Amino acid sequence: MKKIAAHSADPGLANYRQLVARVDELCARIVGEFSAQIACRRGCDACCRHLALFQVEAAALALALEELGGARADHIRARAAAASPEGPCPLLEDGACLLYAARPLICRTHGLPLLSTGEQGQKVDFCPENFRDMSSLPARAVVNLEVLNTALVSVNRLFAATLLGDESLAGKRLTIAEALQLKPE
């Protein structure tokens, strides 16, 4: 099992946790205001795919699993070891996330309207089960993915430089299964 030099009091993780708190506030506001338009619930898990994470997210997930400990953590590690990169998320079991409180940012925003910029300009994408009764979305219902990703990249770069001692590692991503097999030192 690969080790990662991180612990829950690390400043690099504090930056990530602050970002998570801000994203959670934004998502809670959107879900609260548009709850009648959002179908996301336990068992609605088609979006729960096996994703790749930044180093800081992988470390946060590994620490959450370490803090969980015991047979439950061993069960999750076994699922991660058997996971396929093309399959569902190894944390998905019986329609729910086994480490929901520690889920990565992308999982926190899934299903909500996300504004992104691509080759054909800006577009808003969201789960087709959500916002069915609305012909247009107000800006307050949309998460700006560019802003979120810029903040996450910055937090990850700082984490890689300070905790991992190598900023070049900021570009290396780990799958969720790989993150769950890390062992915090």
PDB file of N, CA, C and O in Angstrom, residues 96-132:
ATOM      1  N   ALA A  96     -25.737   4.156  -2.445  1.00  0.00           N
ATOM      2  CA  ALA A  96     -25.253   5.240  -1.578  1.00  0.00           C
ATOM      3  C   ALA A  96     -23.723   5.241  -1.539  1.00  0.00           C
ATOM      4  O   ALA A  96     -23.075   4.222  -1.780  1.00  0.00           O
ATOM      5  N   CYS A  97     -23.174   6.394  -1.210  1.00  0.00           N
ATOM      6  CA  CYS A  97     -21.728   6.566  -1.089  1.00  0.00           C
ATOM      7  C   CYS A  97     -21.286   6.136   0.311  1.00  0.00           C
ATOM      8  O   CYS A  97     -21.835   6.599   1.311  1.00  0.00           O
ATOM      9  N   LEU A  98     -20.274   5.279   0.359  1.00  0.00           N
ATOM     10  CA  LEU A  98     -19.766   4.777   1.637  1.00  0.00           C
ATOM     11  C   LEU A  98     -18.965   5.820   2.414  1.00  0.00           C
ATOM     12  O   LEU A  98     -18.764   5.665   3.615  1.00  0.00           O
ATOM     13  N   LEU A  99     -18.484   6.865   1.740  1.00  0.00           N
ATOM     14  CA  LEU A  99     -17.760   7.959   2.399  1.00  0.00           C
ATOM     15  C   LEU A  99     -18.363   9.293   1.969  1.00  0.00           C
ATOM     16  O   LEU A  99     -17.664  10.226   1.582  1.00  0.00           O
ATOM     17  N   TYR A 100     -19.672   9.393   2.064  1.00  0.00           N
ATOM     18  CA  TYR A 100     -20.410  10.553   1.560  1.00  0.00           C
ATOM     19  C   TYR A 100     -19.866  11.882   2.083  1.00  0.00           C
ATOM     20  O   TYR A 100     -19.687  12.827   1.319  1.00  0.00           O
ATOM     21  N   ALA A 101     -19.561  11.975   3.353  1.00  0.00           N
ATOM     22  CA  ALA A 101     -19.087  13.240   3.931  1.00  0.00           C
ATOM     23  C   ALA A 101     -17.737  13.655   3.359  1.00  0.00           C
ATOM     24  O   ALA A 101     -17.393  14.833   3.370  1.00  0.00           O
ATOM     25  N   ALA A 102     -16.973  12.705   2.838  1.00  0.00           N
ATOM     26  CA  ALA A 102     -15.638  13.003   2.309  1.00  0.00           C
ATOM     27  C   ALA A 102     -15.597  12.962   0.781  1.00  0.00           C
ATOM     28  O   ALA A 102     -14.515  13.023   0.198  1.00  0.00           O
ATOM     29  N   ARG A 103     -16.747  12.902   0.139  1.00  0.00           N
ATOM     30  CA  ARG A 103     -16.768  12.770  -1.318  1.00  0.00           C
ATOM     31  C   ARG A 103     -16.061  13.955  -1.990  1.00  0.00           C
ATOM     32  O   ARG A 103     -16.086  15.065  -1.474  1.00  0.00           O
ATOM     33  N   PRO A 104     -15.454  13.712  -3.152  1.00  0.00           N
ATOM     34  CA  PRO A 104     -14.751  14.779  -3.876  1.00  0.00           C
ATOM     35  C   PRO A 104     -15.696  15.886  -4.364  1.00  0.00           C
ATOM     36  O   PRO A 104     -16.917  15.710  -4.393  1.00  0.00           O
ATOM     37  N   LEU A 105     -15.103  16.986  -4.778  1.00  0.00           N
ATOM     38  CA  LEU A 105     -15.899  18.140  -5.218  1.00  0.00           C
ATOM     39  C   LEU A 105     -16.807  17.810  -6.391  1.00  0.00           C
ATOM     40  O   LEU A 105     -17.955  18.265  -6.426  1.00  0.00           O
ATOM     41  N   ILE A 106     -16.314  17.050  -7.340  1.00  0.00           N
ATOM     42  CA  ILE A 106     -17.145  16.747  -8.508  1.00  0.00           C
ATOM     43  C   ILE A 106     -18.415  16.014  -8.088  1.00  0.00           C
ATOM     44  O   ILE A 106     -19.487  16.239  -8.642  1.00  0.00           O
ATOM     45  N   CYS A 107     -18.308  15.164  -7.089  1.00  0.00           N
ATOM     46  CA  CYS A 107     -19.476  14.434  -6.594  1.00  0.00           C
ATOM     47  C   CYS A 107     -20.451  15.375  -5.882  1.00  0.00           C
ATOM     48  O   CYS A 107     -21.662  15.169  -5.921  1.00  0.00           O
ATOM     49  N   ARG A 108     -19.931  16.400  -5.250  1.00  0.00           N
ATOM     50  CA  ARG A 108     -20.766  17.353  -4.524  1.00  0.00           C
ATOM     51  C   ARG A 108     -21.609  18.203  -5.476  1.00  0.00           C
ATOM     52  O   ARG A 108     -22.678  18.683  -5.111  1.00  0.00           O
ATOM     53  N   THR A 109     -21.114  18.404  -6.692  1.00  0.00           N
ATOM     54  CA  THR A 109     -21.817  19.253  -7.656  1.00  0.00           C
ATOM     55  C   THR A 109     -22.581  18.459  -8.706  1.00  0.00           C
ATOM     56  O   THR A 109     -23.338  19.053  -9.469  1.00  0.00           O
ATOM     57  N   HIS A 110     -22.398  17.149  -8.755  1.00  0.00           N
ATOM     58  CA  HIS A 110     -23.071  16.332  -9.772  1.00  0.00           C
ATOM     59  C   HIS A 110     -24.573  16.564  -9.766  1.00  0.00           C
ATOM     60  O   HIS A 110     -25.196  16.672  -8.718  1.00  0.00           O
ATOM     61  N   GLY A 111     -25.123  16.642 -10.943  1.00  0.00           N
ATOM     62  CA  GLY A 111     -26.562  16.802 -11.102  1.00  0.00           C
ATOM     63  C   GLY A 111     -27.011  18.241 -11.149  1.00  0.00           C
ATOM     64  O   GLY A 111     -28.031  18.560 -11.745  1.00  0.00           O
ATOM     65  N   LEU A 112     -26.253  19.125 -10.514  1.00  0.00           N
ATOM     66  CA  LEU A 112     -26.600  20.545 -10.519  1.00  0.00           C
ATOM     67  C   LEU A 112     -26.178  21.173 -11.845  1.00  0.00           C
ATOM     68  O   LEU A 112     -25.287  20.669 -12.527  1.00  0.00           O
ATOM     69  N   PRO A 113     -26.768  22.290 -12.212  1.00  0.00           N
ATOM     70  CA  PRO A 113     -26.362  22.971 -13.437  1.00  0.00           C
ATOM     71  C   PRO A 113     -24.928  23.483 -13.322  1.00  0.00           C
ATOM     72  O   PRO A 113     -24.597  24.241 -12.401  1.00  0.00           O
ATOM     73  N   LEU A 114     -24.079  23.039 -14.247  1.00  0.00           N
ATOM     74  CA  LEU A 114     -22.671  23.429 -14.266  1.00  0.00           C
ATOM     75  C   LEU A 114     -22.384  24.215 -15.536  1.00  0.00           C
ATOM     76  O   LEU A 114     -22.632  23.732 -16.648  1.00  0.00           O
ATOM     77  N   LEU A 115     -21.846  25.408 -15.368  1.00  0.00           N
ATOM     78  CA  LEU A 115     -21.446  26.245 -16.498  1.00  0.00           C
ATOM     79  C   LEU A 115     -20.009  25.914 -16.840  1.00  0.00           C
ATOM     80  O   LEU A 115     -19.114  25.992 -15.990  1.00  0.00           O
ATOM     81  N   SER A 116     -19.782  25.516 -18.095  1.00  0.00           N
ATOM     82  CA  SER A 116     -18.418  25.227 -18.544  1.00  0.00           C
ATOM     83  C   SER A 116     -18.188  25.900 -19.887  1.00  0.00           C
ATOM     84  O   SER A 116     -19.128  26.263 -20.589  1.00  0.00           O
ATOM     85  N   THR A 117     -16.928  26.055 -20.206  1.00  0.00           N
ATOM     86  CA  THR A 117     -16.542  26.663 -21.470  1.00  0.00           C
ATOM     87  C   THR A 117     -15.778  25.637 -22.279  1.00  0.00           C
ATOM     88  O   THR A 117     -14.819  25.037 -21.788  1.00  0.00           O
ATOM     89  N   GLY A 118     -16.206  25.439 -23.506  1.00  0.00           N
ATOM     90  CA  GLY A 118     -15.562  24.484 -24.403  1.00  0.00           C
ATOM     91  C   GLY A 118     -15.286  25.121 -25.746  1.00  0.00           C
ATOM     92  O   GLY A 118     -15.364  26.345 -25.904  1.00  0.00           O
ATOM     93  N   GLU A 119     -15.007  24.282 -26.710  1.00  0.00           N
ATOM     94  CA  GLU A 119     -14.695  24.760 -28.062  1.00  0.00           C
ATOM     95  C   GLU A 119     -15.847  25.539 -28.680  1.00  0.00           C
ATOM     96  O   GLU A 119     -15.635  26.419 -29.501  1.00  0.00           O
ATOM     97  N   GLN A 120     -17.063  25.208 -28.288  1.00  0.00           N
ATOM     98  CA  GLN A 120     -18.226  25.876 -28.867  1.00  0.00           C
ATOM     99  C   GLN A 120     -18.832  26.912 -27.935  1.00  0.00           C
ATOM    100  O   GLN A 120     -20.012  27.227 -28.017  1.00  0.00           O
ATOM    101  N   GLY A 121     -18.001  27.423 -27.027  1.00  0.00           N
ATOM    102  CA  GLY A 121     -18.464  28.465 -26.113  1.00  0.00           C
ATOM    103  C   GLY A 121     -18.944  27.909 -24.796  1.00  0.00           C
ATOM    104  O   GLY A 121     -18.630  26.781 -24.426  1.00  0.00           O
ATOM    105  N   GLN A 122     -19.727  28.714 -24.122  1.00  0.00           N
ATOM    106  CA  GLN A 122     -20.221  28.314 -22.809  1.00  0.00           C
ATOM    107  C   GLN A 122     -21.481  27.473 -22.944  1.00  0.00           C
ATOM    108  O   GLN A 122     -22.293  27.691 -23.846  1.00  0.00           O
ATOM    109  N   LYS A 123     -21.602  26.521 -22.026  1.00  0.00           N
ATOM    110  CA  LYS A 123     -22.826  25.732 -21.987  1.00  0.00           C
ATOM    111  C   LYS A 123     -23.102  25.340 -20.548  1.00  0.00           C
ATOM    112  O   LYS A 123     -22.198  25.268 -19.712  1.00  0.00           O
ATOM    113  N   VAL A 124     -24.362  25.127 -20.259  1.00  0.00           N
ATOM    114  CA  VAL A 124     -24.796  24.665 -18.950  1.00  0.00           C
ATOM    115  C   VAL A 124     -25.278  23.231 -19.121  1.00  0.00           C
ATOM    116  O   VAL A 124     -26.095  22.941 -19.992  1.00  0.00           O
ATOM    117  N   ASP A 125     -24.754  22.354 -18.278  1.00  0.00           N
ATOM    118  CA  ASP A 125     -25.118  20.952 -18.328  1.00  0.00           C
ATOM    119  C   ASP A 125     -25.573  20.515 -16.939  1.00  0.00           C
ATOM    120  O   ASP A 125     -25.033  20.986 -15.935  1.00  0.00           O
ATOM    121  N   PHE A 126     -26.567  19.645 -16.878  1.00  0.00           N
ATOM    122  CA  PHE A 126     -27.051  19.122 -15.600  1.00  0.00           C
ATOM    123  C   PHE A 126     -27.735  17.794 -15.860  1.00  0.00           C
ATOM    124  O   PHE A 126     -28.012  17.422 -17.000  1.00  0.00           O
ATOM    125  N   CYS A 127     -28.023  17.079 -14.806  1.00  0.00           N
ATOM    126  CA  CYS A 127     -28.692  15.789 -14.907  1.00  0.00           C
ATOM    127  C   CYS A 127     -30.036  15.967 -15.611  1.00  0.00           C
ATOM    128  O   CYS A 127     -30.812  16.858 -15.256  1.00  0.00           O
ATOM    129  N   PRO A 128     -30.345  15.113 -16.579  1.00  0.00           N
ATOM    130  CA  PRO A 128     -31.629  15.247 -17.289  1.00  0.00           C
ATOM    131  C   PRO A 128     -32.844  14.972 -16.401  1.00  0.00           C
ATOM    132  O   PRO A 128     -33.968  15.303 -16.779  1.00  0.00           O
ATOM    133  N   GLU A 129     -32.628  14.395 -15.224  1.00  0.00           N
ATOM    134  CA  GLU A 129     -33.725  14.169 -14.284  1.00  0.00           C
ATOM    135  C   GLU A 129     -34.081  15.444 -13.517  1.00  0.00           C
ATOM    136  O   GLU A 129     -35.152  15.524 -12.915  1.00  0.00           O
ATOM    137  N   ASN A 130     -33.166  16.407 -13.512  1.00  0.00           N
ATOM    138  CA  ASN A 130     -33.367  17.650 -12.763  1.00  0.00           C
ATOM    139  C   ASN A 130     -33.880  18.767 -13.669  1.00  0.00           C
ATOM    140  O   ASN A 130     -33.642  18.763 -14.872  1.00  0.00           O
ATOM    141  N   PHE A 131     -34.578  19.715 -13.087  1.00  0.00           N
ATOM    142  CA  PHE A 131     -35.029  20.944 -13.751  1.00  0.00           C
ATOM    143  C   PHE A 131     -35.907  20.669 -14.973  1.00  0.00           C
ATOM    144  O   PHE A 131     -35.880  21.408 -15.945  1.00  0.00           O
ATOM    145  N   ARG A 132     -36.695  19.630 -14.905  1.00  0.00           N
ATOM    146  CA  ARG A 132     -37.564  19.253 -16.031  1.00  0.00           C
ATOM    147  C   ARG A 132     -38.682  20.256 -16.272  1.00  0.00           C
ATOM    148  O   ARG A 132     -39.151  20.404 -17.390  1.00  0.00           O
TER     149      ARG A 132
END
